[in-house]
CSV table of C-alpha atoms and ligand atoms in Angstrom, one decimal:
chain,number,residue,atom,x,y,z
A,1,MET,CA,26.8,3.2,1.0
A,2,PRO,CA,23.6,5.2,1.9
A,3,SER,CA,23.5,6.7,5.4
A,4,ARG,CA,20.5,4.6,6.2
A,5,THR,CA,18.3,1.8,4.8
A,6,GLY,CA,15.0,2.7,3.2
A,7,ILE,CA,11.6,2.4,4.8
A,8,LEU,CA,8.8,0.2,3.4
A,9,LEU,CA,5.6,2.1,4.4
A,10,LEU,CA,2.8,-0.4,3.8
A,11,VAL,CA,-0.7,1.1,3.8
A,12,SER,CA,-4.0,-0.8,3.9
A,13,GLY,CA,-7.6,0.2,4.5
A,14,PRO,CA,-11.0,-0.3,2.8
A,15,SER,CA,-11.7,1.1,-0.6
A,16,GLY,CA,-12.8,4.7,-0.1
A,17,SER,CA,-10.6,5.2,3.0
A,18,GLY,CA,-8.4,7.7,1.0
A,19,LYS,CA,-5.2,5.5,1.4
A,20,THR,CA,-4.3,5.7,-2.3
A,21,THR,CA,-4.5,9.5,-2.3
A,22,LEU,CA,-2.2,9.6,0.7
A,23,CYS,CA,0.4,7.2,-0.9
A,24,ARG,CA,0.3,9.1,-4.2
A,25,ARG,CA,0.8,12.5,-2.6
A,26,LEU,CA,3.8,11.2,-0.7
A,27,ALA,CA,5.3,10.0,-4.0
A,28,ASP,CA,4.3,13.2,-5.9
A,29,GLU,CA,6.2,15.2,-3.2
A,30,GLN,CA,9.2,12.8,-3.9
A,31,GLU,CA,9.3,11.6,-0.3
A,32,ALA,CA,9.0,8.0,-1.3
A,33,HIS,CA,8.7,5.7,-4.4
A,34,TYR,CA,5.2,4.4,-5.0
A,35,SER,CA,5.3,0.7,-5.5
A,36,ILE,CA,3.4,-0.1,-8.7
A,37,SER,CA,1.4,-3.3,-8.4
A,38,CYS,CA,0.4,-5.8,-11.0
A,39,THR,CA,-3.3,-6.5,-11.5
A,40,THR,CA,-5.5,-8.5,-13.7
A,41,ARG,CA,-8.4,-6.0,-13.3
A,42,ALA,CA,-9.3,-3.8,-16.3
A,43,PRO,CA,-8.0,-0.2,-16.2
A,44,ARG,CA,-10.5,2.4,-15.0
A,45,PRO,CA,-11.0,5.6,-17.1
A,46,GLY,CA,-7.8,7.7,-16.8
A,47,GLU,CA,-5.6,4.9,-15.4
A,48,MET,CA,-2.3,4.3,-17.2
A,49,ASP,CA,-0.3,1.1,-17.5
A,50,GLY,CA,3.0,1.5,-15.7
A,51,ARG,CA,1.8,4.5,-13.7
A,52,ASP,CA,-1.3,3.3,-11.8
A,53,TYR,CA,-0.7,-0.5,-12.2
A,54,PHE,CA,1.0,-2.9,-14.5
A,55,PHE,CA,-2.2,-4.3,-16.1
A,56,LEU,CA,-1.6,-8.0,-16.9
A,57,SER,CA,-3.6,-10.8,-18.5
A,58,HIS,CA,-4.3,-13.9,-16.3
A,59,GLU,CA,-1.5,-15.8,-18.2
A,60,GLU,CA,1.1,-13.0,-17.7
A,61,PHE,CA,0.2,-12.8,-14.0
A,62,ALA,CA,0.4,-16.6,-13.5
A,63,ALA,CA,3.8,-16.7,-15.2
A,64,LYS,CA,5.2,-14.1,-12.8
A,65,VAL,CA,3.8,-16.2,-9.8
A,66,GLU,CA,5.5,-19.3,-11.3
A,67,ARG,CA,8.9,-17.4,-11.7
A,68,GLY,CA,8.7,-16.2,-8.0
A,69,GLU,CA,8.7,-12.6,-9.0
A,70,PHE,CA,6.1,-11.5,-6.4
A,71,LEU,CA,6.8,-10.4,-2.9
A,72,GLU,CA,3.1,-11.1,-2.2
A,73,HIS,CA,0.0,-11.6,-4.2
A,74,ALA,CA,-3.7,-12.0,-3.5
A,75,THR,CA,-7.2,-12.1,-4.9
A,76,VAL,CA,-9.1,-8.9,-4.1
A,77,HIS,CA,-12.6,-8.2,-5.4
A,78,GLN,CA,-12.3,-11.2,-7.7
A,79,ASN,CA,-9.1,-10.0,-9.4
A,80,PHE,CA,-5.4,-10.8,-8.9
A,81,TYR,CA,-3.1,-8.2,-7.4
A,82,GLY,CA,0.6,-8.5,-6.6
A,83,THR,CA,3.8,-6.6,-5.7
A,84,LEU,CA,6.9,-7.3,-7.6
A,85,VAL,CA,10.1,-7.9,-5.5
A,86,SER,CA,11.8,-5.7,-8.0
A,87,GLU,CA,9.6,-2.7,-7.0
A,88,VAL,CA,10.9,-2.8,-3.4
A,89,LEU,CA,14.1,-4.7,-2.5
A,90,HIS,CA,16.8,-2.8,-4.4
A,91,ARG,CA,15.3,0.6,-3.4
A,92,ILE,CA,15.3,0.0,0.3
A,93,GLU,CA,18.8,-1.4,0.1
A,94,GLN,CA,19.8,2.0,-1.6
A,95,GLY,CA,18.2,4.0,1.2
A,96,ILE,CA,15.1,4.9,-0.9
A,97,ASP,CA,11.7,4.9,1.0
A,98,VAL,CA,8.9,2.9,-0.7
A,99,VAL,CA,5.2,3.4,-0.1
A,100,MET,CA,2.8,0.6,-1.0
A,101,ASP,CA,-1.0,0.4,-1.1
A,102,ILE,CA,-2.0,-3.2,-0.6
A,103,ASP,CA,-4.8,-5.3,1.0
A,104,VAL,CA,-4.8,-7.1,4.4
A,105,GLN,CA,-3.9,-10.5,2.9
A,106,GLY,CA,-0.9,-9.0,1.1
A,107,ALA,CA,0.2,-7.2,4.3
A,108,ALA,CA,0.2,-10.5,6.2
A,109,GLN,CA,2.5,-12.0,3.5
A,110,VAL,CA,4.9,-9.1,3.6
A,111,ARG,CA,5.2,-9.4,7.4
A,112,HIS,CA,6.3,-13.0,7.0
A,113,CYS,CA,8.2,-12.7,3.7
A,114,ALA,CA,11.6,-14.4,3.0
A,115,HIS,CA,13.6,-11.2,2.8
A,116,PRO,CA,14.9,-10.1,6.2
A,117,GLN,CA,15.8,-6.6,4.7
A,118,ILE,CA,12.1,-6.1,3.8
A,119,ARG,CA,10.8,-7.3,7.2
A,120,ALA,CA,13.2,-4.9,8.9
A,121,ALA,CA,12.2,-2.0,6.6
A,122,LEU,CA,8.4,-2.6,7.2
A,123,VAL,CA,6.2,0.0,8.8
A,124,ASP,CA,2.5,-0.9,8.4
A,125,LEU,CA,-0.5,1.5,8.8
A,126,PHE,CA,-4.2,0.9,8.6
A,127,VAL,CA,-6.3,3.8,7.3
A,128,MET,CA,-10.0,3.8,8.2
A,129,PRO,CA,-12.9,6.2,7.8
A,130,ALA,CA,-14.3,7.6,11.0
A,131,THR,CA,-17.7,5.8,10.7
A,132,ASP,CA,-19.4,3.1,8.7
A,133,ARG,CA,-21.7,5.7,7.2
A,134,GLU,CA,-18.7,7.8,6.1
A,135,LEU,CA,-17.2,4.7,4.4
A,136,GLU,CA,-20.5,4.0,2.5
A,137,ALA,CA,-20.7,7.7,1.4
A,138,ARG,CA,-17.1,7.6,0.1
A,139,LEU,CA,-17.6,4.3,-1.8
A,140,THR,CA,-20.8,5.5,-3.4
A,141,GLY,CA,-19.4,8.9,-4.2
A,142,ARG,CA,-16.6,7.7,-6.4
A,143,ASN,CA,-18.9,7.1,-9.3
A,144,THR,CA,-16.5,5.1,-11.4
A,145,ASP,CA,-18.0,1.7,-10.4
A,146,SER,CA,-21.4,0.0,-10.9
A,147,ALA,CA,-23.9,-0.5,-8.0
A,148,GLU,CA,-22.9,-4.2,-8.0
A,149,VAL,CA,-19.2,-3.5,-7.6
A,150,ILE,CA,-20.0,-0.9,-4.9
A,151,ALA,CA,-22.0,-3.5,-2.9
A,152,LEU,CA,-19.2,-6.0,-3.2
A,153,ARG,CA,-16.7,-3.4,-2.1
A,154,LEU,CA,-18.8,-2.5,0.9
A,155,LYS,CA,-19.1,-6.1,2.1
A,156,ASN,CA,-15.3,-6.6,1.6
A,157,ALA,CA,-14.6,-3.3,3.4
A,158,MET,CA,-16.4,-4.5,6.5
A,159,GLU,CA,-14.4,-7.7,6.6
A,160,GLU,CA,-11.1,-5.8,5.8
A,161,MET,CA,-11.8,-3.4,8.7
A,162,SER,CA,-11.7,-6.2,11.2
A,163,HIS,CA,-7.9,-6.6,10.6
A,164,TRP,CA,-6.8,-3.3,11.8
A,165,PRO,CA,-5.4,-4.6,15.2
A,166,GLU,CA,-2.7,-6.6,13.1
A,167,TYR,CA,-1.1,-3.3,12.1
A,168,GLN,CA,1.6,-1.2,14.0
A,169,TYR,CA,-0.3,2.1,13.3
A,170,ARG,CA,-3.9,3.2,12.6
A,171,LEU,CA,-5.1,6.4,11.2
A,172,LEU,CA,-8.7,7.5,11.7
A,173,SER,CA,-9.4,9.6,8.6
A,174,THR,CA,-10.8,13.1,9.1
A,175,THR,CA,-9.9,15.7,6.5
A,176,ARG,CA,-7.5,15.1,3.6
A,177,GLU,CA,-5.0,17.7,4.9
A,178,HIS,CA,-5.0,16.4,8.5
A,179,ASP,CA,-4.7,12.8,7.3
A,180,TYR,CA,-1.7,13.7,5.2
A,181,LEU,CA,0.0,15.6,8.0
A,182,GLN,CA,-0.2,12.6,10.2
A,183,PHE,CA,0.8,10.2,7.5
A,184,LYS,CA,3.9,12.3,6.6
A,185,ALA,CA,4.8,12.7,10.3
A,186,LEU,CA,4.9,8.9,10.6
A,187,LEU,CA,7.4,8.6,7.8
A,188,LEU,CA,9.5,11.5,9.1
A,189,ALA,CA,9.6,9.9,12.6
A,190,GLU,CA,10.6,6.5,11.2
A,191,ARG,CA,13.5,8.1,9.4
A,192,LEU,CA,15.0,8.8,12.8
A,193,ARG,CA,15.1,5.2,13.9
A,194,VAL,CA,18.7,4.3,15.0
A,195,ARG,CA,18.4,0.7,13.7
A,196,ARG,CA,18.1,2.1,10.1
A,197,LEU,CA,21.4,3.9,10.3
A,198,ASN,CA,24.2,2.2,8.4
A,199,SER,CA,26.8,3.8,10.6
A,200,LEU,CA,26.3,4.4,14.3
A,201,ALA,CA,29.2,7.0,14.3
A,202,THR,CA,28.3,10.4,15.8
A,203,PRO,CA,28.2,13.1,13.0
A,204,SER,CA,31.3,15.3,13.1
B,301,5GP,P1,-8.3,-1.0,-6.7
B,301,5GP,O1,-8.7,-2.0,-7.7
B,301,5GP,O2,-9.4,-0.2,-6.2
B,301,5GP,O3,-7.2,-0.1,-7.2
B,301,5GP,O4,-7.6,-1.8,-5.5
B,301,5GP,C1,-8.4,-2.7,-4.8
B,301,5GP,C2,-7.6,-3.3,-3.6
B,301,5GP,O5,-6.5,-4.0,-4.0
B,301,5GP,C3,-7.2,-2.2,-2.7
B,301,5GP,O6,-7.5,-2.6,-1.3
B,301,5GP,C4,-5.7,-2.2,-2.8
B,301,5GP,O7,-5.0,-1.8,-1.6
B,301,5GP,C5,-5.4,-3.6,-3.2
B,301,5GP,N1,-4.1,-3.8,-3.9
B,301,5GP,C6,-3.6,-3.0,-4.8
B,301,5GP,N2,-2.4,-3.4,-5.2
B,301,5GP,C7,-2.2,-4.6,-4.5
B,301,5GP,C8,-1.1,-5.5,-4.4
B,301,5GP,O8,-0.1,-5.4,-5.1
B,301,5GP,N3,-1.3,-6.6,-3.6
B,301,5GP,C9,-2.3,-6.7,-2.8
B,301,5GP,N4,-2.4,-7.8,-2.0
B,301,5GP,N5,-3.4,-5.9,-2.8
B,301,5GP,C10,-3.3,-4.8,-3.6
């Protein structure tokens, strides 16, 4: 039996907040497993199936919904996104920490999901840019999306930002390095929680 149960570190925030970079870095440093989501949106240049997302057709996505394979799923920017139970459950039971980058609708579903182990593992964080102007600059600067897509993302970002009080933690983004330091500190602190220990015996 592992010495403790795994943490489910759920991260939300508007597009351009830097949350994906934070989650990916944690996984690259092997501090946590990155939960790969399913999506019906088309891959962006450089994205790989099975690494960035599982890219599915609408039919494939609907079949997984039907079979109850999703821990949560939602429509974001007119595409379907969802987290597979198989990406999360067995890992936290094995004491492996999992980091996931999902939207506010998905976060609400995870908080109320049917798996008590997942609810107990959950730590949720909202990442937001310091100002609206900064958010706009980050969204425009990405250069991988059309002006129409950027305008839709900005509108959605404003709506998404209103949900931050529903989260346990909030990170106001400054520099990449400082953001990551705070992010990792949160994970390290959560690892010390007594309720995650499988044995309450004092170490000898
Ligand atoms: P993008 O298309 O830019 O990669 O992601 C768009 C939005 O979808 C982001 O806010 C991201 O957090 C969210 N997202 C990615 N994967 C999932 C998922 O599995 N479930 C939900 N609910 N949202 C997701």
